[in-house]
Structure formats: C-alpha cells, structure tokens
Coordinates of C-alpha atoms and ligand atoms in Angstrom, one line a residue:
X1038 CA -126.4 -26.7 30.4
X1039 CA -127.0 -30.3 29.5
X1040 CA -126.0 -33.4 31.7
X1041 CA -125.8 -37.0 30.6
X1042 CA -127.4 -38.1 33.7
X1043 CA -129.9 -36.7 36.3
X1044 CA -130.9 -38.5 39.5
X1045 CA -134.6 -37.7 41.5
X1046 CA -134.6 -39.0 44.8
X1047 CA -131.8 -38.3 47.2
X1048 CA -132.7 -40.5 50.1
X1049 CA -130.9 -43.5 52.0
X1050 CA -129.6 -44.9 48.8
X1051 CA -129.9 -41.8 46.7
X1052 CA -127.2 -40.1 48.4
X1053 CA -124.6 -42.8 48.2
X1054 CA -125.2 -43.3 44.4
X1055 CA -125.3 -40.0 43.5
X1056 CA -121.9 -39.7 45.4
X1057 CA -120.5 -42.9 43.3
X1058 CA -121.4 -41.2 40.2
X1059 CA -119.9 -38.1 40.7
X1060 CA -116.8 -39.7 42.0
X1061 CA -116.4 -41.7 38.6
X1062 CA -116.9 -38.4 36.8
X1063 CA -120.3 -38.5 35.5
X1064 CA -122.1 -35.2 35.2
X1065 CA -125.4 -35.4 37.3
X1066 CA -128.3 -32.8 38.2
X1067 CA -130.2 -34.3 41.2
X1068 CA -133.6 -33.3 42.4
X1069 CA -135.7 -34.4 45.7
X1070 CA -139.3 -33.1 47.0
X1071 CA -137.4 -32.4 50.3
X1072 CA -134.7 -29.7 49.3
X1073 CA -131.5 -31.7 49.0
X1074 CA -128.9 -29.0 49.0
X1075 CA -127.3 -30.1 52.2
X1076 CA -127.0 -33.6 51.4
X1077 CA -126.1 -33.7 47.4
X1078 CA -122.6 -34.6 46.4
X1079 CA -120.5 -31.4 45.9
X1080 CA -119.9 -32.1 42.0
X1081 CA -123.6 -32.4 41.2
X1082 CA -125.7 -29.8 40.1
X1083 CA -129.0 -29.3 42.4
X1084 CA -132.4 -28.7 40.6
X1085 CA -135.2 -27.0 42.0
X1086 CA -138.0 -28.9 40.0
X1087 CA -138.2 -32.2 38.3
X1088 CA -138.7 -30.1 35.2
X1089 CA -135.5 -28.8 35.6
X1090 CA -133.8 -32.0 35.2
X1091 CA -136.1 -33.4 32.2
X1092 CA -134.5 -30.0 30.4
X1093 CA -131.6 -30.8 31.4
X1094 CA -130.4 -34.4 31.9
X1095 CA -130.0 -37.4 28.7
X1096 CA -131.2 -40.0 31.1
X1097 CA -132.6 -39.7 34.5
X1098 CA -132.1 -42.6 37.6
X1099 CA -135.5 -42.7 39.9
X1100 CA -134.7 -43.7 43.4
X1101 CA -138.4 -43.1 44.9
X1102 CA -140.1 -45.2 47.7
X1103 CA -142.9 -46.2 45.9
X1104 CA -144.4 -46.4 42.2
X1105 CA -146.8 -43.6 43.4
X1106 CA -144.0 -41.1 43.8
X1107 CA -142.3 -42.3 40.5
X1108 CA -145.6 -41.8 38.5
X1109 CA -145.7 -38.4 40.1
X1110 CA -142.5 -37.3 39.4
X1111 CA -143.0 -38.5 35.8
X1112 CA -146.0 -36.5 35.2
X1113 CA -143.6 -33.7 34.8
X1114 CA -141.8 -35.3 32.2
X1115 CA -145.2 -35.9 30.1
X1116 CA -145.8 -32.2 30.4
X1117 CA -142.5 -31.0 29.6
X1118 CA -142.3 -30.0 26.1
X1119 CA -138.7 -28.8 26.1
X1120 CA -137.1 -32.1 27.6
X1121 CA -133.7 -33.6 26.8
X1122 CA -134.4 -36.9 28.6
X1123 CA -134.9 -39.8 26.5
X1124 CA -134.1 -42.6 28.9
X1125 CA -135.3 -43.2 32.8
X1126 CA -133.7 -46.1 34.7
X1127 CA -135.9 -47.1 37.5
X1128 CA -133.8 -48.4 40.7
X1129 CA -136.8 -47.8 42.9
X1130 CA -138.7 -51.2 44.1
X1131 CA -142.3 -50.3 42.4
X1132 CA -143.7 -54.0 41.4
X1133 CA -144.1 -55.4 38.0
X1134 CA -147.9 -54.3 37.5
X1135 CA -146.2 -50.3 38.2
X1136 CA -143.3 -50.8 35.8
X1137 CA -145.5 -52.3 33.0
X1138 CA -147.8 -49.2 33.5
X1139 CA -145.0 -46.9 33.5
X1140 CA -143.3 -48.3 30.6
X1141 CA -146.7 -47.8 28.4
X1142 CA -146.9 -44.3 29.9
X1143 CA -143.4 -43.4 28.5
X1144 CA -143.8 -45.2 25.1
X1145 CA -146.1 -42.7 23.5
X1146 CA -143.4 -39.7 24.3
X1147 CA -140.4 -41.8 23.0
X1148 CA -138.7 -42.2 26.3
X1149 CA -137.0 -45.3 27.5
X1150 CA -137.7 -47.0 30.2
X1151 CA -135.0 -49.6 32.0
X1152 CA -135.8 -51.4 35.0
X1153 CA -133.0 -51.7 37.4
X1154 CA -134.2 -52.3 40.9
X1155 CA -131.4 -52.6 43.6
X1156 CA -130.4 -55.0 46.4
X1157 CA -127.2 -54.7 48.6
X1158 CA -129.0 -51.9 51.5
X1159 CA -126.8 -48.4 51.9
X1160 CA -123.4 -50.1 52.6
X1161 CA -123.9 -51.9 49.1
X1162 CA -124.9 -48.5 47.8
X1163 CA -121.9 -46.6 49.9
X1164 CA -119.2 -49.3 48.5
X1165 CA -120.9 -49.4 44.9
X1166 CA -121.4 -53.2 45.3
X1167 CA -125.1 -52.9 44.6
X1168 CA -126.7 -56.2 42.7
X1169 CA -128.9 -54.5 39.8
X1170 CA -131.8 -56.7 38.5
X1171 CA -132.3 -55.1 35.0
X1172 CA -134.9 -55.8 32.5
X1173 CA -135.3 -53.6 29.3
X1174 CA -133.6 -53.6 25.9
X1175 CA -129.8 -55.2 26.2
X1176 CA -128.6 -52.1 23.9
X1177 CA -129.7 -49.6 26.8
X1178 CA -127.8 -51.7 29.2
X1179 CA -124.8 -51.6 27.2
X1180 CA -125.2 -48.0 26.5
X1181 CA -125.2 -47.2 30.4
X1182 CA -123.0 -49.6 31.6
X1183 CA -120.3 -47.3 32.5
X1184 CA -122.8 -45.4 34.9
X1185 CA -124.4 -48.7 36.2
X1186 CA -120.6 -50.2 36.9
X1187 CA -120.3 -46.9 38.8
X1188 CA -122.9 -47.9 41.4
X1189 CA -122.8 -51.9 41.3
X1190 CA -120.9 -54.7 41.6
X1191 CA -123.3 -57.7 40.0
X1192 CA -125.7 -56.5 37.0
X1193 CA -127.8 -59.2 36.0
X1194 CA -130.1 -58.7 32.7
X1195 CA -133.4 -60.7 33.3
X1196 CA -135.4 -59.9 30.1
X1197 CA -136.0 -57.7 27.4
X1198 CA -139.2 -56.0 28.8
X1199 CA -139.3 -53.8 32.0
X1200 CA -141.1 -55.7 34.8
X1201 CA -138.9 -59.1 35.2
X1202 CA -136.5 -56.8 37.7
X1203 CA -138.8 -55.8 39.6
X1204 CA -140.3 -59.4 39.9
X1205 CA -136.5 -60.6 40.8
X1206 CA -136.2 -58.0 43.4
X1207 CA -139.4 -59.2 45.1
X1208 CA -138.3 -62.6 45.0
X1209 CA -135.4 -61.5 46.9
X1210 CA -136.9 -59.0 49.5
X1211 CA -139.7 -61.7 50.5
X1212 CA -137.0 -64.3 51.2
X1213 CA -135.1 -61.7 53.2
X1214 CA -138.2 -60.4 54.8
X1215 CA -139.3 -63.6 56.0
X1216 CA -135.9 -64.8 57.0
X1217 CA -135.3 -61.8 59.4
X1218 CA -138.9 -62.3 61.1
X1219 CA -138.3 -66.2 61.5
X1220 CA -134.8 -65.6 62.8
X1221 CA -136.2 -62.9 64.7
X1222 CA -139.1 -65.0 66.6
X1223 CA -136.4 -67.9 66.8
X1224 CA -134.3 -65.9 69.0
X1225 CA -136.7 -64.3 71.0
X1226 CA -138.0 -67.6 71.7
X1227 CA -134.2 -68.5 72.8
X1228 CA -133.7 -65.5 75.1
X1229 CA -136.5 -65.8 76.8
X1230 CA -135.6 -69.4 77.8
X1231 CA -132.4 -68.0 79.1
X1232 CA -129.6 -68.7 76.1
X1233 CA -127.5 -66.0 75.3
X1234 CA -128.3 -63.9 71.9
X1235 CA -124.5 -63.9 70.7
X1236 CA -124.0 -68.2 71.5
X1237 CA -126.9 -68.5 69.8
X1238 CA -126.3 -66.6 66.6
X1239 CA -122.5 -68.5 66.8
X1240 CA -124.1 -71.8 66.8
X1241 CA -126.8 -71.0 63.9
X1242 CA -124.0 -69.3 62.0
X1243 CA -121.9 -72.6 61.7
X1244 CA -125.3 -74.6 61.3
X1245 CA -128.2 -75.1 59.0
X1246 CA -130.3 -72.1 60.1
X1247 CA -128.2 -69.8 59.2
X1248 CA -129.3 -66.9 56.6
X1249 CA -128.4 -63.4 56.0
X1250 CA -130.4 -62.2 59.0
X1251 CA -128.1 -64.2 61.3
X1252 CA -125.1 -64.0 59.8
X1253 CA -125.2 -60.0 59.0
X1254 CA -128.5 -58.0 60.6
X1255 CA -128.3 -59.5 63.9
X1256 CA -124.5 -59.4 64.7
X1257 CA -124.3 -56.1 63.3
X1258 CA -127.6 -54.0 64.2
X1259 CA -129.3 -56.3 66.7
X1260 CA -127.0 -57.4 69.0
X1261 CA -125.4 -54.1 69.2
X1262 CA -128.9 -52.8 69.8
X1263 CA -128.2 -50.1 67.3
X1264 CA -131.1 -51.2 64.8
X1265 CA -129.8 -49.5 62.0
X1266 CA -129.6 -51.5 58.8
X1267 CA -131.2 -48.1 57.2
X1268 CA -133.6 -50.1 55.4
X1269 CA -137.1 -48.6 57.1
X1270 CA -140.2 -51.2 58.0
X1271 CA -142.4 -49.2 55.6
X1272 CA -140.3 -50.1 52.5
X1273 CA -139.8 -53.8 53.3
X1274 CA -143.4 -54.1 54.4
X1275 CA -144.3 -52.3 51.1
X1276 CA -141.9 -54.9 48.9
X1277 CA -143.3 -58.0 50.9
X1278 CA -147.0 -56.5 49.9
X1279 CA -146.2 -56.2 46.5
X1280 CA -144.8 -59.5 46.2
X1281 CA -148.2 -61.0 47.6
X1282 CA -150.1 -58.5 45.3
X1283 CA -147.9 -60.0 42.2
X1284 CA -149.0 -63.5 43.2
X1285 CA -152.4 -62.7 43.4
X1286 CA -152.4 -60.5 39.9
X1287 CA -150.7 -64.0 38.4
X1288 CA -153.8 -65.9 39.7
X1289 CA -151.6 -67.9 42.4
X1290 CA -151.9 -68.8 45.9
X1291 CA -148.8 -68.6 48.1
X1292 CA -148.8 -70.0 51.6
X1293 CA -146.4 -68.0 53.1
X1294 CA -146.9 -64.7 51.4
X1295 CA -150.2 -64.1 53.0
X1296 CA -148.7 -64.7 56.7
X1297 CA -145.6 -62.7 55.9
X1298 CA -147.4 -60.0 54.6
X1299 CA -149.5 -59.3 57.4
X1300 CA -147.0 -59.8 59.7
X1301 CA -144.8 -56.9 57.9
X1302 CA -147.7 -54.5 57.5
X1303 CA -148.5 -55.0 61.3
X1304 CA -144.8 -54.1 62.1
X1305 CA -145.2 -51.0 60.0
X1306 CA -148.2 -49.8 61.7
X1307 CA -146.9 -50.8 65.4
X1308 CA -143.6 -49.3 64.7
X1309 CA -143.9 -46.1 62.1
X1310 CA -140.6 -44.9 61.4
X1311 CA -138.9 -47.8 62.5
X1312 CA -135.7 -49.4 61.3
X1313 CA -136.7 -53.2 59.9
X1314 CA -134.7 -54.8 62.3
X1315 CA -136.8 -53.7 65.0
X1316 CA -139.0 -56.2 64.2
X1317 CA -137.0 -58.5 66.6
X1318 CA -138.0 -56.3 69.5
X1319 CA -141.9 -56.7 68.3
X1320 CA -141.5 -60.6 67.8
X1321 CA -140.3 -60.3 71.5
X1322 CA -143.4 -58.9 72.6
X1323 CA -145.6 -61.1 70.5
X1324 CA -144.5 -64.1 72.3
X1325 CA -146.3 -63.1 75.2
X1326 CA -149.3 -61.3 74.0
Ligands
NAD482 P1 -135.9 -43.2 51.3 O1 -137.1 -43.1 51.9 O2 -134.7 -42.9 52.4 O3 -135.5 -42.0 50.1 C1 -136.5 -41.7 49.0 C2 -136.5 -40.4 48.6 O4 -137.2 -39.8 48.0 C3 -136.5 -38.9 49.8 O5 -135.5 -38.3 50.1 C4 -137.8 -38.2 49.4 O6 -137.7 -37.0 49.8 C5 -137.8 -38.5 48.0 N1 -138.9 -38.3 47.4 C6 -140.1 -39.1 47.6 N2 -141.4 -38.5 46.9 C7 -140.6 -37.8 45.9 C8 -140.8 -37.0 44.5 N3 -142.1 -37.2 44.2 N4 -140.1 -36.5 44.1 C9 -138.9 -36.2 44.7 N5 -138.3 -37.1 45.2 C10 -139.3 -37.7 46.0 O7 -135.8 -44.4 50.4 P2 -134.4 -45.2 49.9 O8 -134.0 -46.3 51.0 O9 -133.5 -44.3 49.6 O10 -135.1 -46.2 48.9 C11 -135.4 -45.7 47.6 C12 -135.8 -47.2 46.8 O11 -134.8 -48.0 47.0 C13 -137.1 -47.7 47.3 O12 -138.0 -48.0 46.2 C14 -136.5 -48.5 48.1 O13 -137.5 -50.1 48.3 C15 -135.4 -48.8 47.3 N6 -134.6 -49.7 48.3 C16 -133.9 -49.4 49.6 C17 -132.9 -50.1 50.0 C18 -132.1 -49.7 51.4 O14 -131.9 -50.3 52.1 N7 -132.9 -48.4 51.9 C19 -132.1 -51.3 49.4 C20 -132.8 -51.6 48.1 C21 -133.9 -50.9 47.6

C-alpha cells in the first residue's frame, strides 16, 4: 500500500502534526523509534521500521530532535532499494550546515530535500497555525502546499537551497531564548525585592519591556507554576548552540551569542528533562549564588 505522506518522529510536535494531516484526509504512515501505537492518530498507519516508511510513503516529513537523528533515520533510505519516497520535508531544527549536508547526501539518490523548520510550539502545532520557514524549490512548495497548509498558518519561502529556513528558525529561537532568559532574570530580581510577579508582568506588558516571554510564557506557564510550554530546555539549548555555531562557521563574532549559549547549556545541565520555562527557577537561584 502506498501513502502520499509519511512522518518520522511522533513527539510533542509530531503527534499534533500527524493529527492535523489525517484530519485533512491526507493519507499518512508514521514511525517513531519509541513505538507510537498509543499516540498515533487513529487514521494513520503505524510502520514497524523506517524502511517501511521509505517503501510506502511518497513524501516523508521528519520531526526529530537533532540533525544526527535525521541522518540516522535517513541512512536506511540510502540503503532502501525499493523506496517510493522521492521527497523529504525537514520540520526539525538542525541548523544550516546539517541541512546542506543532508541535501548533498540525498542528491545522488535523486531524493528532493525541502527545508521547512517550524515555529509556534505545541499550541501552534495543535491549532495548525505553525509558521513554516521554507527553503528549497518553489515547485516543491507548490506541490506540497495543501499538506503544509494543513499544519501551518504562515508559510514563508526564504531561498531555493535548503539551509536558509534553518538559519531563519535559529535567528527566531536565539531571540526567543534571549527574551526568556532576560525576562527570567529581571522578574527574579523584582520578586527578590518584594514585588508581585503578576503586577510586574502587567506593567511590562503595557510598557516597552514587553516580549513574548512576558506576554505568553510567564503569565501562562511561570505564574501558574505549571512550567508546561512543552519545549524542552535541551531543545532550546541545542537551538542556541546551533545559532552560535552558525555565526562561528560564517567567521562572525556575536557579542551575546556566547553568553546566551553558555547560559542555556548550563540550564540544560542543571535541570535535565526540564521545560524551557523552568529557567526562571534557575535564574532565581543564580541571583544568590
Ligand atoms: P520530542 O523530543 O518531543 O520528539 C521527538 C521524537 O523523535 C520522539 O518521539 C523520539 O522518540 C523520536 N526519535 C528520536 N530519534 C529518532 C529516530 N532516529 N527515528 C525515529 N524517531 C526518533 O521533540 P519535539 O518537541 O517534537 O521537536 C521535534 C523537532 O521540532 C525538534 O527539532 C525541535 O527543535 C523542533 N521544534 C520543537 C518545538 C516545540 O515546541 N516542541 C517547536 C518548534 C520546533
């Protein structure tokens, strides 16, 4: 049996993405290294191995944590002689050099690689309002527009070669990670000085210090003490690290990137398995260390 689409990686983002694809009657086969039978959408077919996906899906989305996971999943595509897959759409955040490396790896077997990292978090994935930062041929974008629109509210085309989508995604996440860290330190200082967290957020959010952390993450995830943005500190640390590496690979020197990179690496090490919003608790501790 052949499916128009496959999806490898059914984690926090992959599950709602798969649900939105199947809700739009897009035939889908899914695979995850950690058996996804209990979380895959009812209408999706679950594959037992990645090779089963390559043998049955014409276009395959990757939604995996890191570039190395993508490369290891794609290794079996290189070895699959009876593949029907002709296009791979990269939803994962893996950085520009890795996207270029994977593009070069797939070219000799005539598989198209389309860069399409996403922003919007789990809430955006559930609401099908993700922002997609695409780089690859415009023809491929048009060919897959219906599937991309089933998961996204904003589709941008940033270049004809895979990689620029990744660069754009890391620019965004570097800004988001910096905003969350700065807001955490500022709020931790205010609370230490006896001020009320909610009142401070109310002030900032009608003043010039407002950002996505103060308007969204803090009121919904920190003030509530739920710390449930569903974006792992490890993933944000990876993204800031990739941004920093990208600067260095381009022979550029960022002033903030080394500091923000070190801070998020430290957070990941100090709080394994944590949600990114838990950096607020770390910044409170760090004020007194
Ligand atoms: P996640 O850790 O929740 O899920 C990743 C899934 O991949 C897991 O189910 C894991 O078992 C599976 N996996 C790992 N290696 C595999 C392999 N070799 N083969 C098959 N399955 C494998 O991650 P996530 O939050 O869903 O994020 C996925 C990607 O999307 C990441 O690159 C992340 O940076 C990016 N992203 C995440 C968010 C977010 O809010 N979570 C937002 C935007 C972008």
